[in-house]
XYZ file of C-alpha atoms in Angstrom:
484
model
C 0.000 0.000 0.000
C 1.359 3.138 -1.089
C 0.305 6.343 0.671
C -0.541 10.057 -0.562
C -1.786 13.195 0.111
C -3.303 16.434 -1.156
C -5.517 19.097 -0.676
C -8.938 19.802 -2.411
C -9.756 23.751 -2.301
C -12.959 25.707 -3.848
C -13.222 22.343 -5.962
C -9.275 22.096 -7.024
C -7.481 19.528 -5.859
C -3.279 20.721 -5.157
C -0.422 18.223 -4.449
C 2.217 18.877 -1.720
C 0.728 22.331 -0.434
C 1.515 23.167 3.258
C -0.449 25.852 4.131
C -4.195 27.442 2.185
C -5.775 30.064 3.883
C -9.791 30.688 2.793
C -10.352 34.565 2.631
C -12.033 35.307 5.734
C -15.550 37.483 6.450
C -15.108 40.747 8.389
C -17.363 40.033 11.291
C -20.604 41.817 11.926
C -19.823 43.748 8.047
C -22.817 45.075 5.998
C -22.430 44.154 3.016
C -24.324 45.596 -0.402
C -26.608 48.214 -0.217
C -30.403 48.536 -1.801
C -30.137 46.536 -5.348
C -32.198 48.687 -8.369
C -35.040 46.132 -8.418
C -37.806 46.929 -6.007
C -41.529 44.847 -4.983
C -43.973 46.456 -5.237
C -47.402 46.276 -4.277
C -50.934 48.287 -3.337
C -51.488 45.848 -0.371
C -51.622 47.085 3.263
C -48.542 46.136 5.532
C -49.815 43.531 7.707
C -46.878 42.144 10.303
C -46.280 38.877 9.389
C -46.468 35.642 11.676
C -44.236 35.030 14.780
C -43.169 38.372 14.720
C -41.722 39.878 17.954
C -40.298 43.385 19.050
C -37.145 41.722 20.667
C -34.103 43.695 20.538
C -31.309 41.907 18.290
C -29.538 44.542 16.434
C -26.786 46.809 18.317
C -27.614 50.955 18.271
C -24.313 51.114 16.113
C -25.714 48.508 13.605
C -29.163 50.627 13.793
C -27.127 53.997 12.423
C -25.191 52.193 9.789
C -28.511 50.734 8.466
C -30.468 54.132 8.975
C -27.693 55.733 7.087
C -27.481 53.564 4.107
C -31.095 54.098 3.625
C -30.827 57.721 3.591
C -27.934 57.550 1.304
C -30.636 55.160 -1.071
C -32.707 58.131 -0.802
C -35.492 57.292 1.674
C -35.886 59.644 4.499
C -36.064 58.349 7.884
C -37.009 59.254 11.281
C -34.979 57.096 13.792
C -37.517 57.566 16.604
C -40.202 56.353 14.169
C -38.187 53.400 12.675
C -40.178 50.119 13.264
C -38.195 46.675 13.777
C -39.687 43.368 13.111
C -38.099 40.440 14.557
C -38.436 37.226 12.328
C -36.288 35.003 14.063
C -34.989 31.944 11.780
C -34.677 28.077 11.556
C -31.756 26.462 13.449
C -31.335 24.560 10.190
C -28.396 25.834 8.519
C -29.828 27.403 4.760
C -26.649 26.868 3.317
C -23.419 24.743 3.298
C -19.840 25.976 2.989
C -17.048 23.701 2.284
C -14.107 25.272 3.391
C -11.113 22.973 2.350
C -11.209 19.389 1.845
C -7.676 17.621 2.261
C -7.469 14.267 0.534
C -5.404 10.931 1.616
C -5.085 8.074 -0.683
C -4.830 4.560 -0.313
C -3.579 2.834 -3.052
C -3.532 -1.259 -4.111
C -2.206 -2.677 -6.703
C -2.940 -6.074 -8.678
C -1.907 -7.669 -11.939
C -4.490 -9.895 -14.846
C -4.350 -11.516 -18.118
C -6.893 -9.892 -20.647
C -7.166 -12.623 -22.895
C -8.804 -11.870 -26.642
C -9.914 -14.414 -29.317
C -9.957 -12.941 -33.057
C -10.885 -14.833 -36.352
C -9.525 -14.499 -39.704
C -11.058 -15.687 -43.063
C -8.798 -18.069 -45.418
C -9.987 -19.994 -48.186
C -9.048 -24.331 -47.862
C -11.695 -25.192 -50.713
C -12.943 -23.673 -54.200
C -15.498 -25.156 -56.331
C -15.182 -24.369 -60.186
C -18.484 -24.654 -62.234
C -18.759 -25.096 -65.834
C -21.992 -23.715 -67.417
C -23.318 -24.974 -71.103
C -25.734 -23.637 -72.747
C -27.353 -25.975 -75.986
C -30.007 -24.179 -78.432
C -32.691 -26.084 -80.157
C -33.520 -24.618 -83.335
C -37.011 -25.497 -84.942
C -38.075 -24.174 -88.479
C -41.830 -23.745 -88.929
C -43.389 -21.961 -92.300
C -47.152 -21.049 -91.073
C -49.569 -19.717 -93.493
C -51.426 -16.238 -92.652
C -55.222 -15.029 -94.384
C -55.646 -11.425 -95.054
C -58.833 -9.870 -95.195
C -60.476 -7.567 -97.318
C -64.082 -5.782 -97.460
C -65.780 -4.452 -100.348
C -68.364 -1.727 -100.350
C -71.273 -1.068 -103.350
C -73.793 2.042 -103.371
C -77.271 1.879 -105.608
C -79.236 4.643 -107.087
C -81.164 6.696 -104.958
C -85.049 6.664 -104.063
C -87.635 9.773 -103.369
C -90.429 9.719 -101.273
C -92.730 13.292 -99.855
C -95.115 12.856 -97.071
C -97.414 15.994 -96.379
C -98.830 15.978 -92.641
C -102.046 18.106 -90.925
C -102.270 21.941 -90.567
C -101.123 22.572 -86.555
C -102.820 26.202 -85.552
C -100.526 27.452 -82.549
C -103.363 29.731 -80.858
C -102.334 31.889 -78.291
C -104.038 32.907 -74.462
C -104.084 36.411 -73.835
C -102.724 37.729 -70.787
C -104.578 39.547 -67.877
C -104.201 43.007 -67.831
C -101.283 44.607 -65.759
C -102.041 47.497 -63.805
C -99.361 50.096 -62.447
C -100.020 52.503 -60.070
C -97.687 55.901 -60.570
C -97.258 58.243 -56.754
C -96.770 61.892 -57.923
C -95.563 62.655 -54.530
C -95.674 66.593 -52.479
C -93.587 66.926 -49.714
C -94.282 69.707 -47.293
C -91.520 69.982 -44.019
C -92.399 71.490 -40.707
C -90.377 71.985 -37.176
C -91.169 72.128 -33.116
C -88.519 73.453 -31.478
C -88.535 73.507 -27.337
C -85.598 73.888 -24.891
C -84.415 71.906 -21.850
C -81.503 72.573 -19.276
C -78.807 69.450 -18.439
C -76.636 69.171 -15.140
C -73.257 68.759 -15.926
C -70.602 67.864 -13.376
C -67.448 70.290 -14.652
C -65.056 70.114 -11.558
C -64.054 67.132 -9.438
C -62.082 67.764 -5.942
C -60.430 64.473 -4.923
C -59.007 63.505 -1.601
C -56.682 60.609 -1.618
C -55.233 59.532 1.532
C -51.798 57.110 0.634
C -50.145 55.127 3.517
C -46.508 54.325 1.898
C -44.349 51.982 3.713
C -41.205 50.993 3.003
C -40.363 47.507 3.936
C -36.242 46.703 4.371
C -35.558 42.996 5.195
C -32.565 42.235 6.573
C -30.194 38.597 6.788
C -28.182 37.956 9.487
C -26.160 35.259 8.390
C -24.205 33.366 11.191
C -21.226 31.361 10.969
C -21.107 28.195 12.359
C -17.548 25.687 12.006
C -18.116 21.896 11.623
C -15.612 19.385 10.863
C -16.184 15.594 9.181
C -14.534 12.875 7.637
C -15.658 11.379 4.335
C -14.077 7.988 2.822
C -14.756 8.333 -0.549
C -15.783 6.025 -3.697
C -12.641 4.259 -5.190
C -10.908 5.517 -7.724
C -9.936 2.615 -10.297
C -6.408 2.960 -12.509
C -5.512 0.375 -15.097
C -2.264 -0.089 -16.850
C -2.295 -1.968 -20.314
C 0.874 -3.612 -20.915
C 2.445 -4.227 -25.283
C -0.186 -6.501 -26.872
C 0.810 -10.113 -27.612
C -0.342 -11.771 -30.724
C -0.573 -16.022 -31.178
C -1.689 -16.810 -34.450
C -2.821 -20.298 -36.671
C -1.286 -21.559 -39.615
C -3.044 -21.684 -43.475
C -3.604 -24.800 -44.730
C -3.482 -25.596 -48.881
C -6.229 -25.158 -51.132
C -8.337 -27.702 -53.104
C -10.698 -27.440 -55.777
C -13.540 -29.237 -57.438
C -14.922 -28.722 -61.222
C -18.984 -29.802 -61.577
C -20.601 -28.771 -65.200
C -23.932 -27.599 -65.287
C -25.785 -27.975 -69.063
C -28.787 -25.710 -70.205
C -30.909 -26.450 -72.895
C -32.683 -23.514 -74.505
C -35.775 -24.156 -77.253
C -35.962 -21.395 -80.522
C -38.689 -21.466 -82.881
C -37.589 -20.161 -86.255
C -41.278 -19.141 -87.759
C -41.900 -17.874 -91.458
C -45.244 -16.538 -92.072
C -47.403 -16.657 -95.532
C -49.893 -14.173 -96.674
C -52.589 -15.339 -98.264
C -55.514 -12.757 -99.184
C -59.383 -13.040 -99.592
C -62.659 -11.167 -99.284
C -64.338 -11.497 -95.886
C -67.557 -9.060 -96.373
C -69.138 -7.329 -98.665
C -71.543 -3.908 -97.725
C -74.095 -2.737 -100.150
C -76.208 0.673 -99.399
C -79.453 1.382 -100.564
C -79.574 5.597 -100.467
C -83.549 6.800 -99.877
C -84.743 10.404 -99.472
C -88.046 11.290 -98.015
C -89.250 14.723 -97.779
C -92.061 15.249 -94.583
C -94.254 18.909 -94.829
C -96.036 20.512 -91.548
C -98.312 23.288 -92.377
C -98.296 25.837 -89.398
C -100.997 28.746 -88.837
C -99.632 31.099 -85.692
C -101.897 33.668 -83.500
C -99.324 36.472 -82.940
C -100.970 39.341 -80.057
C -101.035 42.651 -80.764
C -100.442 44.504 -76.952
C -102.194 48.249 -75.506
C -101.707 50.811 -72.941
C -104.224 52.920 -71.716
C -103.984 55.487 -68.772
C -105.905 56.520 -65.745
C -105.715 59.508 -63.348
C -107.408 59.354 -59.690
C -108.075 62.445 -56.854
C -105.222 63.363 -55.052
C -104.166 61.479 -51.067
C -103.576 64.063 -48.357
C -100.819 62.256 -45.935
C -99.672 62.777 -42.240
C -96.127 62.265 -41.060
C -94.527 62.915 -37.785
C -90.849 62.056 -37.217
C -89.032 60.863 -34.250
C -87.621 63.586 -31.555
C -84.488 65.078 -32.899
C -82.436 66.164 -29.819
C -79.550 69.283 -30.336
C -77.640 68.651 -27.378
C -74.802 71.324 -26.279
C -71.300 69.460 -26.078
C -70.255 69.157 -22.464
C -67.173 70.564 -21.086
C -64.066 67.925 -20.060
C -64.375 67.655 -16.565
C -61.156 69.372 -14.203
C -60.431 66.621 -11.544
C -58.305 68.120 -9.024
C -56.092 65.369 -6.789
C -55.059 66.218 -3.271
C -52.572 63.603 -1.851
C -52.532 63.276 2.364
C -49.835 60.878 2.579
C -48.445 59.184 5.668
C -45.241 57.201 5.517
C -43.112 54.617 7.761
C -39.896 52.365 7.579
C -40.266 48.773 8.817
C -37.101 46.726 8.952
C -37.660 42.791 9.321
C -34.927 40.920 10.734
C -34.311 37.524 9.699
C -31.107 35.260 11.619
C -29.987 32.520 9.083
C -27.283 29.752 9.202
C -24.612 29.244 7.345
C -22.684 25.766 8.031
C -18.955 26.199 7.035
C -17.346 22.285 6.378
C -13.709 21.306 7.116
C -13.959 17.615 5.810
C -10.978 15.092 5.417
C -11.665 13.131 2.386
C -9.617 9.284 2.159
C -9.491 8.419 -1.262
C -8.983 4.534 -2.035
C -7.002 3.934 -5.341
C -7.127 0.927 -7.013
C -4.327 0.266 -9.625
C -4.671 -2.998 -11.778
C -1.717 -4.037 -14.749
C -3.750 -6.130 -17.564
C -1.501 -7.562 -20.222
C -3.300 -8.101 -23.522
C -3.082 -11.426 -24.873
C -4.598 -11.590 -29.065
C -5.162 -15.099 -29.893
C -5.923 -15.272 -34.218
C -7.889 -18.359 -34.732
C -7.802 -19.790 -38.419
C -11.744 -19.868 -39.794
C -12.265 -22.298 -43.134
C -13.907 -20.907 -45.775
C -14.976 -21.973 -49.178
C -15.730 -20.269 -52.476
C -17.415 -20.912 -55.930
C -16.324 -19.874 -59.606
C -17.916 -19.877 -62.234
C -16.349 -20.141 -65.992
C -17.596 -18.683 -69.454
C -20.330 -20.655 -70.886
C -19.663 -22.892 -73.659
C -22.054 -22.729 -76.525
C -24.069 -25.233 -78.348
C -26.426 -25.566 -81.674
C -29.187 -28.414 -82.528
C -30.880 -27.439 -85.786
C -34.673 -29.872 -86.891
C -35.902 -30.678 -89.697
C -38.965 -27.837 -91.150
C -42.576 -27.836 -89.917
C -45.870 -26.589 -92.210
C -48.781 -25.391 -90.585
C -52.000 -24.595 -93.227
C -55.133 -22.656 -93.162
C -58.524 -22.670 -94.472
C -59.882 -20.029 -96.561
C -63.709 -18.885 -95.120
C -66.773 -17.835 -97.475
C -67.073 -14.076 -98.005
C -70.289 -12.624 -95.992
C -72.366 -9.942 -97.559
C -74.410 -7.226 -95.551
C -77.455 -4.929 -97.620
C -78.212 -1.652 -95.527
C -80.356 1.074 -96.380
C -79.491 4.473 -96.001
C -82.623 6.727 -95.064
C -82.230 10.302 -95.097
C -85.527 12.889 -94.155
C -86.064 16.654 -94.861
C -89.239 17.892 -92.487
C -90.342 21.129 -93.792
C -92.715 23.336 -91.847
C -95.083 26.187 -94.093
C -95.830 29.128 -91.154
C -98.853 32.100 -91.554
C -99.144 34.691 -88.865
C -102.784 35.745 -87.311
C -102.271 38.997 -85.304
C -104.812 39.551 -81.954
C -105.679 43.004 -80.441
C -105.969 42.888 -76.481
C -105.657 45.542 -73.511
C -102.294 43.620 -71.514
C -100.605 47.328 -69.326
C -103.164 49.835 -67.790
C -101.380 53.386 -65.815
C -103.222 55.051 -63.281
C -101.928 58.059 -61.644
C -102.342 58.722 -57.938
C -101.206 62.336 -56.557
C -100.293 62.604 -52.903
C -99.484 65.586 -50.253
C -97.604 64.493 -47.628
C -97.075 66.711 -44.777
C -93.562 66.284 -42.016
C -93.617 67.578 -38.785
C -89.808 67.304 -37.110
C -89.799 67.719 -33.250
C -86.849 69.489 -31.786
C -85.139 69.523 -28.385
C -82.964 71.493 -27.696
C -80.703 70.397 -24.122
C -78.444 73.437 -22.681
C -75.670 72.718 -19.671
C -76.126 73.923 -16.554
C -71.896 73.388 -15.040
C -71.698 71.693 -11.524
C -68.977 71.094 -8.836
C -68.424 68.203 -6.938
C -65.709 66.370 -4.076
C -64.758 62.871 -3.387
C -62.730 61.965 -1.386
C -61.057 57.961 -2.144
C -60.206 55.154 0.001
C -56.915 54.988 1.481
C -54.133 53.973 -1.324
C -51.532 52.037 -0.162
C -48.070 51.796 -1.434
C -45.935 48.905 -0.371
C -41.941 48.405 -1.173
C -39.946 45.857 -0.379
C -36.714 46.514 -1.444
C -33.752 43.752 -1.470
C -32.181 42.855 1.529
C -29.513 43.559 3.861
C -27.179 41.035 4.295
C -25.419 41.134 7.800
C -22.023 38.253 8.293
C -21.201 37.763 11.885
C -18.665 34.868 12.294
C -14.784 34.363 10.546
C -13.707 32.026 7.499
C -12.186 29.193 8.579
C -8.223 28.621 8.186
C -7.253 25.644 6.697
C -3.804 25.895 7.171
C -4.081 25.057 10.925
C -5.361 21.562 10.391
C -3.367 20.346 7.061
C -1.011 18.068 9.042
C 2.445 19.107 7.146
């Protein structure tokens, strides 16, 4: 076992240092000063819970706070000053390590780190010989090819000559529109009304500001421990060595493989024929509709009746006198006081002895190459072959032609029209005067200025500004305890 020391400080860890000494707090210093951002709120002070008036600051610690908060800017009245005692935990809020010094214990041990690797080499090779044979078979086949024929005779006239059709028409009912020839004759009633009108507002608003200043006492307590900690594992790898097999010779085998392959040489023949014959019989008939229409023959006439006398009286229309914008006038009774709430926090500060276990272990690599068999395939060029038949006819039969007669039937439809024309009365005007008489009602609404006062609920203004911190206690020295 090998031993060795060092010392861990503010998270470094330094070799064969005597003496570290941690920067130590001035005790009972007030530190900072107000910081820029402020809380703010429109909520009463209420005191809050376990509050007591207990006396825990010193009158010289008063005047240094009082002073910094006049140098912020906040005027204060020491014989007005309020102090809130918050008391804290006895849990420490935070933990300090101070210096940790570490002590290692090292072991050492040796081990074999033994590997197995395989490497491919070929010990057999199969050669295959491919040959291809073609078949050749000659076959003349005999094709028909079909034709049509087409024959047109001379063409045949027929006129058919149907009933006379009389289109008669309905005549309509007569349409009657009605024409306003309208006189419009305007009228006013005008009457006047006075409006009250508030002009001036006189508010009163009473403000309670309070200004609240926390302020952290942080205490310094020392504690001292002793912390064995995980081990810390080193490994040395020593040169690798390498044991490998021997390759063996190589043998091969040859295997054919034959393919036979089929061709059909075909020829074709042509031999032509006709397969149908169309023959069109052209006919033209001629069909004549004889038409008589009733076309009507529209009139107007017009119509004048005694003239409508008419009433109309319109909704109020009110003239009202733009108000003035009302003057508010603010009056601020404000009433202000400085509450400091003192809070006592701890602050744990850790001198801890750390023993390190090492473990060092030596592994020499051992490789072992282990010989794996493989085989392989090739495959030569093919080798080609040719088998040539005797020739093969294949005939056809010839079929009987097939003829088709269609007639072709083609028909003109004439239609002979004569107009009848029908007087009727279908629009009728009639003419209806009317006087119409509006009456527009008018109010007219003067202001009549009024003064009024109001006086608000109490506005409060709350600030809590960032606190005071206040170290009582030393740093510890690390130097004192380091052993060398």
């Amino acid at each position: 076992m090998k031993g060795r020391s060092a010392w861990r400080i503010g998270g470094v860890t330094m070799k064969n240092v005597s003496k570290y000494l941690l920067a130590t707090t001035v005790s009972a210093a007030i530190l900072g000063g107000f910081a820029v951002a402020q809380e703010v709120s429109n909520d009463a002070y209420v005191r809050p819970d376990g509050t007591s008036t207990e006396r825990v600051l010193s009158e010289e610690e008063i005047d240094r706070l009082i002073g910094q908060t006049r140098d912020a800017g906040i005027a204060v009245d020491r014989s007005r000053a309020e102090f809130e005692y918050l008391g804290g935990p006895d849990e420490a809020e935070e933990t300090q390590v101070c210096c940790e010094p570490v002590q290692e214990q090292v072991t050492e041990e040796s081990r074999d780190e033994v590997t197995e690797t395989f490497f491919d080499a070929i010990t057999t090779r199969t050669i295959i010989q491919p040959i291809e044979r073609t078949i050749i078979q000659p076959i003349e086949r005999q094709v028909l090819e079909a034709r049509e024929e087409t024959e047109t005779e001379a063409v045949t006239r027929e006129e058919q000559r149907l009933e006379t059709i009389v289109e008669a028409i309905a005549v309509p009912a007569t349409a009657e529109n009605v024409i306003e020839q309208e006189t419009v004759q305007n009228e006013e009633e005008v009457t006047e009304t006075f409006v009250d009108v508030v002009t001036q507002r006189d508010i009163i608003q009473p403000i309670e500001r309070t200004t609240i200043i926390p302020v952290k006492r942080r205490i310094i307590r020392p504690r001292t421990e002793t912390v064995t900690a995980e081990t810390r594992f080193e490994e040395n790898r020593l040169p690798v060595i390498i044991e490998e097999d021997s390759v063996p010779a190589v043998q091969e085998t040859i295997t054919p493989q034959v393919t036979e392959n089929r061709v059909e040489e075909v020829t074709e023949t042509v031999i032509p024929y006709v397969s149908k014959r169309d023959v069109f019989q052209p006919i033209e008939r001629t069909i004549i509709q004889p038409i008589e229409r009733q076309i009507l023959q529209g009139q107007t006439e017009e119509i004048t009746r005694e003239a409508r006398l008419e009433t109309e009286r319109l909704p109020v229309r009110i003239d009202e006198e733009a108000a003035p914008q009302v003057v508010e006038n603010i009056i601020e009774q404000v009433t202000e006081r400085v509450v400091y709430e003192v809070e006592d926090v701890y602050i744990d500060q850790i001198t801890r002895t750390i023993i390190q276990p090492v473990g060092v272990t030596n592994i020499q690599p051992i490789e072992r190459r282990i010989l794996r068999a493989q085989s392989e395939t090739i495959t030569n060029p093919v080798q080609l072959e040719e088998v040539r038949l005797d020739s093969i006819l294949e005939e056809v039969a010839v079929p009987e032609t097939l003829v088709n007669f269609i007639p072709q039937i083609t028909e003109n439809r004439v239609d002979e029209v004569t107009e009848v024309m029908v007087p009727a009365v279908t629009q009728r005007n009639i003419y209806q005067p009317v006087i119409r008489t509006v009456i527009q009602p008018v109010e007219i609404r003067r202001i009549r200025p009024q003064t009024e006062t109001i006086t608000n609920t109490v506005r409060y203004e709350t600030t809590r500004n960032a606190p005071l911190v206040i170290n009582i206690g030393t740093g510890c020295d690390c130097g004192a305890s380091s052993g060398f």
